[in-house]
Amino acid sequence: MDNKTKVMLALLLVVGIAGLVIIYNLNDSVDERSNVRPSTIEREVEKEEVVQYDDDLPIPQLIEDDYTFIAQNGGVDWFEGVRTVTRGYNGNILGPTLKFTRGKDYNVTIKNEMEEETTVHWHGLLVDGDVDGVFQVIDPGYGLTQKLEIDQEASTAWYHPHPMHKTASQVMEGLAGMIIIEDDNSMSLGLPSEYGVNDIPLVFQRKAIDDRGQIVLDEYRNFQIVNGADNPTLRVKNEWIRLRIVNGNNDEITDYSFSKDLETYIIATDNGLTSTPLRTEQLFLAPGERVELLVNLTELNVGEKFTINTNDTEAMKVEIKGEVDSNYSFKLPTSLSTIPEIGDISDLKVRQFELDSSGMSMSINGEPYDIDKVNEYIELGTQEVWEVSVGDLGMHSTSHPFHVHGVTFQIISRDGERYEDWEQGMKDTVLVSSEEKVRILATFNNKGKYVYHCHFLNHEERGMMGTFVVQ
Ligand code: C2O
Ligand code: CU
Ligand code: CU
């Protein structure tokens, strides 16, 4: 490179770093929903990214049986000449997709080959607290076998570590994977269900990479990956496809969009199918939330491409690589599932949860997380109304994705207002904005010790979490 280029690069680097510092400092003081848009910054220019635009989207291996996970250290070559240190399950980054069928039991063994303790939490599985994966710590060199009894509706869930003080870093370093649950209903609807062909797992994460090309926790998130890859391309036929989207970010609310106008429906939320396909033009997900989309690609021609964008920047490409058979037909189902009516809830027990963040300290109802304390006791088999709100901290108020383990819930209201259409479905994570109260109706059908927390993982680790026992 000539001297002029070097000077230019150096200048860009300085401007870039200054930008990063400013934006990162703003991070704690403004509404995260607006300030997470990373399109305003450029990635650092020092390291040359390996341009891999023709790389296929990695499709994690599909496991439909008992399985042994090895949580291990690894490395990925995202940048020219740099090995980025990562972690994965049975691989360098992320882990296989688990496919569970309702009514079956699965024995899952986790071996910890890392040098620090870990757990595996099944986010979205309605299983008892003794296998939920928060309090079942696995020391380095040890393993644990858990039996997962699957009895819940078809949906997309995911798994990730949940050890005290190490959740955020282990997720950021790469430990996470998708779970697909099928039941008789979901399999009878004729939805696209060829894994990796027209039923596509997409785990979106934005990492913070430092100028040595390494993952760091407390920096601005500047590097978008999908299924562990930088701007990969999904190649499909011109048919209807189903996208299972996990917002696997540590702390970024994401606006997902296509570069083309495509007929798109939301067909599932966190814990189940929606009642009908819901036509949508806009999709915001908070960390921990999932949706399934149906996208009509039948109008596209072979060779056509579009992009899937996260917060207005390109995250991946989709390319039509083949024609469907001339006898291809797909009929959009008119009904998918039955969402229970919310009946008379006036006699139910009501609990309040106020999410507080002031500077560095985080708490719920004024109490930072205490691993030795049980904050709430709940009677097994009951329904309750939980009212979740954000503490009033003036300038510092922000939104928080509130997640409850071991249950699925319905949103009753947001400050009395009707919630977004797609939020009528079954959920386990809900974004609560400042100055609103979200009321949820939860059914406690599994027993044991669980947690509820903010799914911004740095908030969770700084204390925005509580323990409840269902008995
Ligand atoms: Cu996705 Cu408590 O976690
Ligand atoms: Cu969870
Ligand atoms: Cu939070």
Coordinates of C-alpha atoms and ligand atoms in Angstrom, one line a residue:
M1 CA 0.0 0.0 0.0
D2 CA 1.4 3.5 -0.8
N3 CA 1.9 6.2 1.8
K4 CA -1.2 8.1 0.9
T5 CA -3.3 5.0 1.6
K6 CA -1.5 4.4 4.8
V7 CA -2.3 8.0 6.0
M8 CA -5.9 7.6 5.0
L9 CA -6.2 4.3 6.8
A10 CA -4.6 5.8 9.9
L11 CA -7.0 8.7 9.8
L12 CA -10.0 6.5 9.4
L13 CA -8.8 4.4 12.3
V14 CA -8.5 7.4 14.6
V15 CA -11.9 8.7 13.6
G16 CA -13.4 5.2 13.9
I17 CA -12.0 4.7 17.4
A18 CA -13.1 8.2 18.5
G19 CA -16.6 7.3 17.2
L20 CA -16.6 4.0 19.0
V21 CA -15.7 5.7 22.3
I22 CA -18.4 8.3 22.0
I23 CA -21.0 5.8 21.0
Y24 CA -20.1 3.4 23.7
N25 CA -20.3 6.1 26.3
L26 CA -23.7 7.1 25.1
N27 CA -24.8 3.5 25.4
D28 CA -25.8 3.7 29.1
S29 CA -27.5 7.0 29.0
V30 CA -29.9 6.9 26.1
D31 CA -32.7 4.6 25.1
E32 CA -31.1 1.4 23.8
R33 CA -33.8 0.9 21.2
S34 CA -32.6 3.9 19.2
N35 CA -29.0 3.9 20.0
V36 CA -28.3 0.3 19.0
R37 CA -28.4 1.1 15.3
P38 CA -24.8 0.4 14.3
S39 CA -25.2 1.7 10.8
T40 CA -23.8 5.0 12.2
I41 CA -20.3 3.5 12.7
E42 CA -17.9 1.7 10.5
R43 CA -16.1 -1.4 11.5
E44 CA -12.5 -0.7 12.4
V45 CA -10.4 -0.5 9.3
E46 CA -7.1 -1.9 10.6
K47 CA -7.8 -5.5 10.1
E48 CA -8.6 -6.6 6.6
E49 CA -11.7 -8.6 6.5
V50 CA -11.6 -11.7 4.4
V51 CA -14.2 -11.2 1.8
Q52 CA -16.2 -14.4 1.7
Y53 CA -19.3 -13.2 -0.1
D54 CA -19.7 -16.5 -1.9
D55 CA -19.7 -18.5 1.3
D56 CA -22.8 -20.5 2.0
L57 CA -24.7 -19.9 5.1
P58 CA -23.5 -22.5 7.6
I59 CA -26.3 -24.9 8.6
P60 CA -25.7 -26.4 12.0
Q61 CA -25.9 -30.2 12.1
L62 CA -29.4 -31.5 13.0
I63 CA -29.6 -33.8 16.0
E64 CA -32.9 -35.7 16.5
D65 CA -31.7 -38.0 19.2
D66 CA -29.9 -38.3 22.5
Y67 CA -26.8 -36.3 22.3
T68 CA -23.5 -35.5 24.0
F69 CA -22.4 -31.8 23.9
I70 CA -18.8 -30.9 24.5
A71 CA -18.4 -27.2 25.5
Q72 CA -15.0 -26.4 24.2
N73 CA -12.6 -23.7 23.1
G74 CA -12.1 -23.0 19.5
G75 CA -11.1 -20.5 16.8
V76 CA -12.6 -19.0 13.7
D77 CA -10.8 -17.2 10.8
W78 CA -13.1 -14.2 10.2
F79 CA -10.2 -11.9 9.4
E80 CA -7.2 -12.3 7.2
G81 CA -4.3 -13.7 9.1
V82 CA -6.1 -13.6 12.5
R83 CA -7.5 -16.5 14.4
T84 CA -10.3 -15.3 16.6
V85 CA -10.6 -17.2 19.8
T86 CA -14.1 -18.6 20.2
R87 CA -16.1 -21.3 22.0
G88 CA -18.6 -23.8 20.7
Y89 CA -20.4 -27.0 21.3
N90 CA -18.7 -29.8 19.4
G91 CA -17.1 -27.3 17.1
N92 CA -15.5 -23.8 17.0
I93 CA -18.6 -21.7 17.3
L94 CA -22.3 -22.2 18.2
G95 CA -23.6 -25.8 18.3
P96 CA -25.8 -28.3 16.6
T97 CA -29.6 -27.7 16.1
L98 CA -31.6 -30.0 18.4
K99 CA -34.9 -31.2 17.0
F100 CA -37.3 -32.5 19.6
T101 CA -40.7 -34.1 19.0
R102 CA -43.4 -33.5 21.5
G103 CA -44.1 -36.5 23.7
K104 CA -40.5 -37.9 23.6
D105 CA -37.7 -37.8 26.2
Y106 CA -34.1 -37.0 25.3
N107 CA -31.0 -37.7 27.3
V108 CA -28.6 -34.9 26.8
T109 CA -25.0 -35.0 28.2
I110 CA -22.9 -31.9 28.5
K111 CA -19.2 -32.2 29.0
N112 CA -17.2 -29.2 30.0
E113 CA -13.8 -29.1 28.3
M114 CA -13.2 -25.5 29.0
E115 CA -11.2 -24.1 31.9
E116 CA -14.1 -22.4 33.6
E117 CA -17.5 -23.6 34.9
T118 CA -20.5 -23.6 32.7
T119 CA -24.2 -24.7 32.5
V120 CA -26.5 -25.2 29.6
H121 CA -29.9 -23.5 29.8
W122 CA -32.7 -24.6 27.5
H123 CA -34.3 -21.2 26.7
G124 CA -37.9 -21.9 25.8
L125 CA -38.2 -25.5 27.0
L126 CA -40.9 -26.1 29.6
V127 CA -38.9 -28.4 31.8
D128 CA -38.5 -28.8 35.5
G129 CA -36.1 -26.6 37.4
D130 CA -33.7 -29.4 38.1
V131 CA -32.8 -29.6 34.3
D132 CA -33.3 -25.9 33.5
G133 CA -29.6 -25.3 33.5
V134 CA -29.1 -22.4 35.8
F135 CA -28.3 -24.0 39.1
Q136 CA -26.8 -27.2 37.6
V137 CA -23.2 -26.0 37.3
I138 CA -20.6 -28.2 35.5
D139 CA -17.0 -27.7 36.6
P140 CA -14.1 -27.9 34.2
G141 CA -13.4 -31.4 33.2
Y142 CA -16.8 -32.7 34.4
G143 CA -20.0 -33.7 32.7
L144 CA -23.7 -33.9 33.4
T145 CA -26.5 -35.9 31.9
Q146 CA -30.0 -34.5 31.9
K147 CA -33.3 -36.0 30.7
L148 CA -35.4 -33.5 28.9
E149 CA -39.1 -34.5 28.7
I150 CA -40.6 -32.6 25.8
D151 CA -44.3 -31.8 26.3
Q152 CA -45.0 -28.4 24.7
E153 CA -46.2 -26.9 21.4
A154 CA -44.1 -26.7 18.3
S155 CA -41.8 -23.7 18.3
T156 CA -38.2 -22.5 17.9
A157 CA -36.2 -22.3 21.1
W158 CA -32.5 -22.1 21.8
Y159 CA -29.8 -23.1 24.3
H160 CA -27.0 -21.2 25.8
P161 CA -24.8 -21.1 29.0
H162 CA -26.1 -19.6 32.2
P163 CA -23.4 -19.7 34.9
M164 CA -23.2 -16.9 37.4
H165 CA -20.9 -14.1 36.1
K166 CA -20.0 -16.0 33.0
T167 CA -23.2 -16.0 30.9
A168 CA -22.5 -12.9 28.9
S169 CA -18.9 -13.8 28.1
Q170 CA -19.6 -17.4 27.2
V171 CA -22.5 -16.4 24.9
M172 CA -20.4 -13.7 23.3
E173 CA -17.6 -16.1 22.8
G174 CA -19.9 -18.4 20.8
L175 CA -21.8 -20.8 23.0
A176 CA -25.4 -21.1 21.8
G177 CA -27.5 -23.2 19.5
M178 CA -31.1 -23.6 18.2
I179 CA -33.8 -26.0 19.3
I180 CA -36.7 -27.0 17.0
I181 CA -39.8 -28.5 18.6
E182 CA -42.3 -30.2 16.4
D183 CA -45.7 -31.6 17.3
D184 CA -48.6 -33.4 15.4
N185 CA -50.2 -30.0 14.6
S186 CA -47.1 -28.4 13.2
M187 CA -46.3 -31.4 11.1
S188 CA -49.8 -31.6 9.6
L189 CA -49.8 -28.0 8.3
G190 CA -47.7 -28.5 5.2
L191 CA -45.3 -25.8 6.3
P192 CA -41.8 -25.8 4.7
S193 CA -39.9 -28.2 6.9
E194 CA -36.9 -29.5 5.0
Y195 CA -34.1 -28.4 7.4
G196 CA -31.5 -26.3 5.8
V197 CA -33.4 -26.4 2.4
N198 CA -36.6 -24.4 3.0
D199 CA -36.7 -24.5 6.8
I200 CA -33.7 -22.3 7.7
P201 CA -32.2 -21.8 11.2
L202 CA -30.8 -18.3 11.6
V203 CA -29.0 -17.3 14.8
F204 CA -28.2 -13.6 14.5
Q205 CA -25.5 -12.2 16.8
R206 CA -23.4 -9.0 16.7
K207 CA -20.1 -9.4 18.4
A208 CA -17.6 -6.8 19.6
I209 CA -14.2 -7.4 18.0
D210 CA -11.2 -5.5 19.1
D211 CA -8.4 -4.2 16.9
R212 CA -6.5 -7.5 17.3
G213 CA -9.5 -9.3 15.9
Q214 CA -10.6 -10.8 19.2
I215 CA -14.0 -11.0 20.8
V216 CA -14.3 -8.6 23.7
L217 CA -17.3 -8.1 26.0
D218 CA -17.4 -4.5 26.9
E219 CA -17.0 -2.8 23.6
Y220 CA -19.4 -1.6 21.0
R221 CA -20.8 -4.5 19.0
N222 CA -19.3 -4.0 15.5
F223 CA -19.4 -7.4 13.8
Q224 CA -22.5 -9.1 12.6
I225 CA -22.6 -12.8 12.2
V226 CA -25.3 -15.2 11.1
N227 CA -24.9 -18.9 12.2
G228 CA -21.3 -17.9 13.1
A229 CA -20.5 -16.5 9.6
D230 CA -19.7 -13.0 8.3
N231 CA -22.2 -12.1 5.6
P232 CA -23.0 -15.6 4.3
T233 CA -25.3 -16.4 1.4
L234 CA -28.3 -18.7 1.7
R235 CA -29.1 -20.4 -1.6
V236 CA -32.6 -21.6 -2.0
K237 CA -35.2 -22.4 -4.7
N238 CA -37.9 -19.9 -5.7
E239 CA -40.4 -21.4 -3.2
W240 CA -41.9 -20.4 0.1
I241 CA -39.3 -20.6 2.8
R242 CA -39.5 -20.6 6.5
L243 CA -36.9 -18.6 8.5
R244 CA -36.5 -19.4 12.2
I245 CA -34.9 -16.3 13.6
V246 CA -33.2 -16.2 17.0
N247 CA -32.0 -12.8 18.3
G248 CA -28.9 -14.3 19.9
N249 CA -27.3 -10.9 20.7
N250 CA -26.0 -10.2 24.2
D251 CA -27.7 -6.8 24.2
E252 CA -28.9 -5.5 20.9
I253 CA -32.6 -5.1 19.9
T254 CA -32.7 -5.7 16.2
D255 CA -34.8 -4.5 13.4
Y256 CA -34.8 -7.2 10.7
S257 CA -35.6 -6.3 7.1
F258 CA -35.2 -7.5 3.6
S259 CA -33.8 -5.4 0.7
K260 CA -36.7 -6.5 -1.4
D261 CA -40.4 -6.2 -0.9
L262 CA -41.4 -9.8 -0.1
E263 CA -44.7 -11.2 1.0
T264 CA -43.9 -12.2 4.6
Y265 CA -45.8 -13.7 7.5
I266 CA -45.0 -14.3 11.1
I267 CA -46.2 -17.8 11.9
A268 CA -44.6 -18.4 15.3
T269 CA -43.5 -16.5 18.4
D270 CA -41.2 -17.7 21.2
N271 CA -43.3 -20.7 22.4
G272 CA -45.7 -21.6 19.7
L273 CA -47.4 -21.0 16.4
T274 CA -49.6 -17.9 16.0
S275 CA -53.3 -18.4 15.5
T276 CA -53.0 -17.4 11.8
P277 CA -50.2 -16.3 9.6
L278 CA -49.7 -12.6 10.3
R279 CA -48.7 -10.5 7.3
T280 CA -45.8 -8.3 8.4
E281 CA -43.6 -5.6 7.0
Q282 CA -41.6 -4.9 10.1
L283 CA -39.9 -7.1 12.7
F284 CA -38.2 -6.0 15.9
L285 CA -36.8 -8.6 18.2
A286 CA -35.1 -8.2 21.6
P287 CA -32.3 -10.5 22.7
G288 CA -33.8 -13.9 23.5
E289 CA -36.9 -13.5 21.4
R290 CA -37.6 -15.8 18.4
V291 CA -40.0 -15.8 15.5
E292 CA -40.7 -18.0 12.5
L293 CA -41.4 -16.3 9.2
L294 CA -42.8 -17.6 6.0
V295 CA -41.5 -15.8 3.0
N296 CA -42.8 -16.0 -0.5
L297 CA -40.0 -16.3 -3.0
T298 CA -42.1 -17.7 -5.9
E299 CA -42.0 -14.4 -7.8
L300 CA -38.2 -14.4 -7.9
N301 CA -36.1 -15.7 -10.8
V302 CA -33.0 -17.8 -10.7
G303 CA -30.0 -15.7 -10.0
E304 CA -31.9 -13.0 -8.1
K305 CA -30.5 -11.9 -4.8
F306 CA -31.7 -9.9 -1.8
T307 CA -30.2 -9.2 1.6
I308 CA -31.4 -9.6 5.1
N309 CA -30.5 -6.6 7.1
T310 CA -30.1 -6.0 10.8
N311 CA -30.6 -2.5 11.9
D312 CA -30.3 -1.3 8.3
T313 CA -26.9 -3.0 7.7
E314 CA -26.5 -6.0 5.5
A315 CA -26.2 -9.2 7.6
M316 CA -26.6 -11.9 4.9
K317 CA -27.7 -12.6 1.4
V318 CA -30.3 -14.8 -0.1
E319 CA -29.9 -16.0 -3.7
I320 CA -32.3 -18.0 -5.8
K321 CA -30.3 -20.9 -7.0
G322 CA -32.9 -23.1 -8.7
E323 CA -36.5 -23.4 -9.9
V324 CA -39.1 -25.4 -8.1
D325 CA -40.8 -28.3 -10.0
S326 CA -43.6 -27.3 -12.3
N327 CA -46.0 -29.0 -10.0
Y328 CA -44.9 -27.0 -7.0
S329 CA -47.8 -25.6 -5.0
F330 CA -48.0 -24.1 -1.5
K331 CA -51.1 -23.1 0.2
L332 CA -50.7 -20.7 3.1
P333 CA -52.6 -22.3 6.0
T334 CA -55.5 -20.1 7.2
S335 CA -55.2 -21.3 10.7
L336 CA -52.1 -22.5 12.6
S337 CA -52.9 -22.9 16.2
T338 CA -55.4 -22.0 19.0
I339 CA -54.2 -19.3 21.3
P340 CA -56.1 -19.6 24.6
E341 CA -58.6 -16.9 25.2
I342 CA -57.7 -14.7 28.2
G343 CA -60.8 -15.2 30.4
D344 CA -61.6 -13.5 33.7
I345 CA -58.3 -12.9 35.4
S346 CA -59.6 -10.6 38.1
D347 CA -59.1 -13.2 40.9
L348 CA -55.5 -14.2 40.0
K349 CA -52.6 -13.4 42.1
V350 CA -50.7 -10.3 40.8
R351 CA -47.0 -9.7 41.2
Q352 CA -45.1 -6.6 40.3
F353 CA -41.6 -6.5 38.9
E354 CA -39.8 -3.2 38.5
L355 CA -36.6 -3.3 36.5
D356 CA -34.1 -0.8 37.8
S357 CA -30.9 0.3 36.2
S358 CA -29.0 3.2 37.7
G359 CA -25.5 3.5 36.4
M360 CA -23.6 0.3 37.0
S361 CA -26.1 -1.3 39.4
M362 CA -29.0 -3.3 38.2
S363 CA -31.9 -4.8 40.2
I364 CA -35.5 -5.9 40.2
N365 CA -37.8 -4.4 42.8
G366 CA -34.8 -2.7 44.3
E367 CA -32.9 -5.9 45.0
P368 CA -29.9 -6.9 43.0
Y369 CA -29.7 -10.6 42.3
D370 CA -28.7 -12.8 45.2
I371 CA -28.0 -16.4 44.3
D372 CA -28.8 -17.6 47.8
K373 CA -32.2 -16.0 48.0
V374 CA -35.6 -17.1 46.7
N375 CA -37.6 -13.9 45.7
E376 CA -40.9 -15.5 44.9
Y377 CA -42.7 -18.7 45.8
I378 CA -45.4 -19.9 43.4
E379 CA -48.0 -22.7 43.6
L380 CA -47.6 -25.4 41.0
G381 CA -50.4 -25.5 38.4
T382 CA -51.6 -21.9 39.0
Q383 CA -51.9 -18.9 36.8
E384 CA -50.6 -15.5 37.8
V385 CA -50.6 -12.0 36.4
W386 CA -47.1 -10.4 36.4
E387 CA -46.9 -6.7 35.9
V388 CA -43.5 -5.7 34.6
S389 CA -42.3 -2.1 34.4
V390 CA -39.2 -0.1 34.1
G391 CA -38.1 2.0 37.1
D392 CA -38.2 5.7 36.5
L393 CA -34.7 7.0 36.2
G394 CA -35.2 10.0 34.1
M395 CA -32.4 10.1 31.5
H396 CA -31.3 6.6 32.3
S397 CA -34.5 4.8 31.6
T398 CA -34.2 2.2 28.9
S399 CA -36.0 -0.8 27.6
H400 CA -35.4 -4.3 29.0
P401 CA -36.3 -7.7 27.5
F402 CA -37.9 -9.5 30.5
H403 CA -37.5 -13.3 30.4
V404 CA -39.0 -15.9 32.6
H405 CA -37.7 -19.5 32.8
G406 CA -39.8 -22.6 32.8
V407 CA -43.1 -20.9 31.7
T408 CA -44.8 -19.6 28.6
F409 CA -47.0 -16.6 28.9
Q410 CA -49.4 -14.4 27.1
I411 CA -49.3 -10.6 27.0
I412 CA -52.5 -9.2 28.5
S413 CA -51.7 -5.6 27.8
R414 CA -49.1 -3.0 27.4
D415 CA -50.3 -0.2 29.6
G416 CA -53.8 -1.1 28.8
E417 CA -53.1 -0.6 25.1
R418 CA -53.4 -3.4 22.6
Y419 CA -50.1 -5.0 22.0
E420 CA -48.6 -5.7 18.6
D421 CA -50.5 -8.3 16.6
W422 CA -47.8 -10.9 16.7
E423 CA -47.4 -10.6 20.4
Q424 CA -50.8 -12.4 20.8
G425 CA -48.8 -15.7 20.6
M426 CA -47.1 -17.6 23.4
K427 CA -43.9 -15.9 24.7
D428 CA -41.2 -16.3 27.2
T429 CA -39.4 -13.0 26.6
V430 CA -41.0 -9.6 26.3
L431 CA -39.6 -6.2 25.6
V432 CA -40.7 -3.7 28.3
S433 CA -40.1 -0.1 27.3
S434 CA -39.6 2.7 29.7
E435 CA -42.8 4.3 30.8
E436 CA -44.9 1.3 30.2
K437 CA -46.3 -1.5 32.2
V438 CA -46.5 -4.9 30.5
R439 CA -49.0 -7.3 32.0
I440 CA -48.5 -11.0 31.3
L441 CA -50.5 -14.1 32.1
A442 CA -48.2 -17.0 33.1
T443 CA -49.1 -20.6 33.8
F444 CA -46.8 -22.4 36.1
N445 CA -47.0 -26.1 35.1
N446 CA -43.4 -27.1 35.8
K447 CA -41.8 -27.3 39.2
G448 CA -38.5 -26.3 40.6
K449 CA -36.2 -23.4 41.1
Y450 CA -35.9 -20.9 38.2
V451 CA -35.0 -17.4 37.4
Y452 CA -36.5 -14.4 35.7
H453 CA -34.2 -11.7 34.4
C454 CA -33.5 -9.1 31.8
H455 CA -32.1 -10.7 28.7
F456 CA -29.6 -8.0 28.1
L457 CA -26.9 -10.3 29.4
N458 CA -24.8 -7.5 30.9
H459 CA -27.9 -6.3 32.9
E460 CA -28.6 -9.9 34.1
E461 CA -25.1 -10.3 35.3
R462 CA -25.1 -6.9 37.0
G463 CA -28.1 -8.0 39.1
M464 CA -31.3 -7.6 37.0
M465 CA -32.4 -11.1 37.9
G466 CA -34.4 -12.9 40.6
T467 CA -35.1 -16.5 41.7
F468 CA -38.5 -18.1 42.0
V469 CA -39.6 -21.5 43.1
V470 CA -42.7 -23.3 41.8
Q471 CA -43.9 -26.0 44.2
Ligands
C2O1 CU1 -32.0 -17.1 27.4 CU2 -32.1 -17.1 31.5 O1 -32.0 -17.1 29.4
CU2 CU -34.5 -19.0 29.5
CU3 CU -32.1 -4.7 31.1

